[in-house]
XYZ file of C-alpha atoms in Angstrom:
177
model
C 15.821 -11.346 -1.630
C 12.461 -12.008 -3.360
C 9.941 -8.275 -4.096
C 6.383 -8.489 -4.049
C 4.012 -6.136 -5.146
C 0.373 -6.547 -4.518
C -2.737 -5.535 -4.539
C -6.462 -5.866 -2.706
C -9.416 -6.991 -5.550
C -12.869 -6.907 -3.891
C -16.408 -8.329 -6.635
C -17.013 -4.531 -6.859
C -13.458 -3.554 -8.453
C -13.604 -6.708 -10.966
C -14.388 -4.667 -13.368
C -11.817 -1.909 -13.435
C -8.596 -4.899 -12.114
C -9.783 -7.226 -15.425
C -8.197 -3.858 -17.861
C -5.542 -2.359 -15.122
C -4.275 -5.919 -13.832
C -1.668 -6.540 -16.887
C 0.324 -4.067 -16.202
C 0.862 -4.519 -12.887
C 1.726 -8.276 -13.848
C 4.266 -7.088 -16.159
C 5.014 -4.737 -14.001
C 6.034 -6.996 -11.303
C 7.419 -9.345 -14.620
C 9.527 -6.096 -15.495
C 11.037 -5.823 -11.631
C 11.080 -9.499 -11.658
C 9.384 -9.475 -7.893
C 6.129 -11.729 -7.175
C 2.697 -10.525 -6.949
C -0.269 -11.133 -4.735
C -4.011 -10.404 -5.584
C -6.282 -10.502 -2.086
C -9.660 -11.713 -2.413
C -12.743 -10.714 -0.478
C -11.554 -14.744 1.539
C -8.104 -13.471 2.093
C -10.431 -10.203 3.695
C -12.643 -12.030 5.737
C -9.627 -13.878 7.410
C -8.632 -10.503 9.126
C -9.243 -11.359 12.800
C -10.052 -7.009 13.505
C -13.103 -6.437 12.633
C -13.434 -2.815 13.500
C -13.938 -1.042 10.283
C -14.086 -1.690 6.427
C -12.169 -5.014 5.833
C -9.892 -3.379 3.316
C -8.887 -1.048 5.229
C -7.759 -3.046 8.057
C -6.842 -5.520 5.488
C -4.342 -3.319 3.305
C -1.335 -2.538 6.943
C -2.441 -6.168 7.894
C -1.385 -7.475 5.066
C 1.838 -5.798 4.171
C 3.120 -6.506 7.115
C 2.300 -9.961 7.200
C 3.677 -11.068 4.089
C 7.284 -8.822 4.919
C 8.142 -12.013 6.956
C 8.687 -13.532 3.183
C 9.849 -10.395 1.175
C 12.448 -8.006 1.754
C 9.850 -5.530 -0.119
C 6.477 -4.835 -0.620
C 4.861 -2.156 -3.650
C 1.289 -2.128 -2.574
C -0.874 -1.485 -5.629
C -4.837 -0.013 -5.666
C -6.777 -2.971 -7.861
C -7.730 0.217 -10.236
C -4.275 1.973 -10.467
C -2.397 1.352 -13.981
C 1.255 0.416 -14.392
C 3.124 3.100 -16.543
C 4.893 0.967 -19.596
C 6.817 3.988 -17.912
C 7.138 3.307 -14.720
C 10.276 2.884 -13.015
C 11.665 0.409 -10.547
C 10.564 1.588 -7.914
C 11.761 -0.825 -5.845
C 15.700 0.057 -7.066
C 14.512 3.616 -6.333
C 13.364 3.010 -3.031
C 15.384 4.102 0.432
C 16.294 1.457 3.062
C 13.890 2.336 6.190
C 11.571 4.944 3.638
C 8.667 4.249 3.340
C 8.293 5.393 -0.337
C 5.063 7.844 -1.270
C 3.753 9.092 -4.830
C 2.185 12.159 -4.080
C -0.369 14.104 -5.347
C -2.354 11.174 -5.477
C -5.727 12.786 -3.831
C -4.981 12.813 -1.194
C -7.214 13.228 2.346
C -5.628 16.779 3.766
C -7.242 18.368 6.335
C -8.171 14.922 8.109
C -8.395 15.986 11.806
C -6.611 12.017 12.734
C -3.842 13.235 9.736
C -4.369 16.809 8.854
C -0.630 16.870 6.799
C -1.570 14.026 3.848
C -1.094 15.208 0.829
C -0.539 10.924 -0.608
C -2.836 8.300 -1.510
C -1.638 5.215 -0.079
C -2.930 3.056 -3.219
C 0.217 3.446 -4.089
C 3.088 2.645 -1.613
C 6.572 0.931 -1.187
C 8.247 -0.849 1.969
C 10.680 -2.753 3.023
C 10.953 -5.035 6.019
C 12.924 -2.857 8.164
C 9.848 -0.486 8.706
C 7.419 -3.995 9.690
C 6.741 -2.431 12.713
C 4.260 0.113 11.769
C 1.934 -2.617 10.018
C 2.118 -4.523 12.630
C -0.878 -5.203 14.809
C -0.327 -2.930 17.666
C -0.286 -0.484 15.289
C -3.736 -0.882 13.846
C -4.933 -1.015 17.477
C -2.410 1.511 18.337
C -4.853 3.361 15.784
C -7.978 2.426 15.557
C -9.942 5.506 15.782
C -8.294 5.876 11.928
C -10.472 3.143 11.027
C -13.608 4.771 11.795
C -13.239 7.143 8.983
C -13.661 6.840 5.744
C -10.288 6.415 3.273
C -8.891 5.024 7.493
C -5.931 3.278 5.500
C -4.658 5.881 4.317
C -5.391 7.556 6.889
C -3.538 5.193 9.373
C -0.120 5.255 7.179
C 0.493 9.088 6.586
C 0.301 9.424 11.049
C 2.490 6.321 11.027
C 4.766 8.280 7.902
C 5.192 11.211 10.213
C 5.050 10.084 13.046
C 8.318 8.644 12.341
C 9.532 11.034 9.656
C 10.086 8.360 7.184
C 8.397 9.974 3.618
C 10.176 9.330 0.717
C 8.824 10.885 -2.136
C 7.930 9.498 -5.717
C 6.689 12.552 -7.926
C 7.892 11.375 -11.105
C 6.658 8.313 -10.916
C 2.701 10.029 -9.371
C 0.307 10.589 -11.821
C 1.641 10.604 -14.926
C 2.923 7.397 -14.155
C 1.109 5.423 -11.426
C -2.859 7.015 -12.854
C -5.822 6.235 -11.848
């Protein structure tokens, strides 16, 4: 089955994305994965109108694309993927959400107090699709009242289901901002 690298690239990120996009495309080819870019139009089509559209679009589209792809590696558009970054699809453990620790997380948030990773880079397989459902998004609507809402939602889900797989070596030295 095919894997996917997904990113959200809004108009405000175009200058940095013009620099990072080639690294995303090269990595997708190297990992034999598809590559999708969600733009402002795709974000506007998300029916949940609570909070910043890009925060809601990330979990929504990850869940949606898990119907078609075995695994999704979400990478923020301002993230450069190094040529030394290993194939995270091969490293990913079934049933886990692969996270990169110590990349400027939001530790100390009352919504997810132990959050020490950044939702700008994570990998998930189809077996964890339920974490990205509308039901979960609505049940956790209070996350979307805060800055970094998508990160808080992901932290909460990983903690609740105890499903983290950490990538320390693929972290800031390999996939950095």
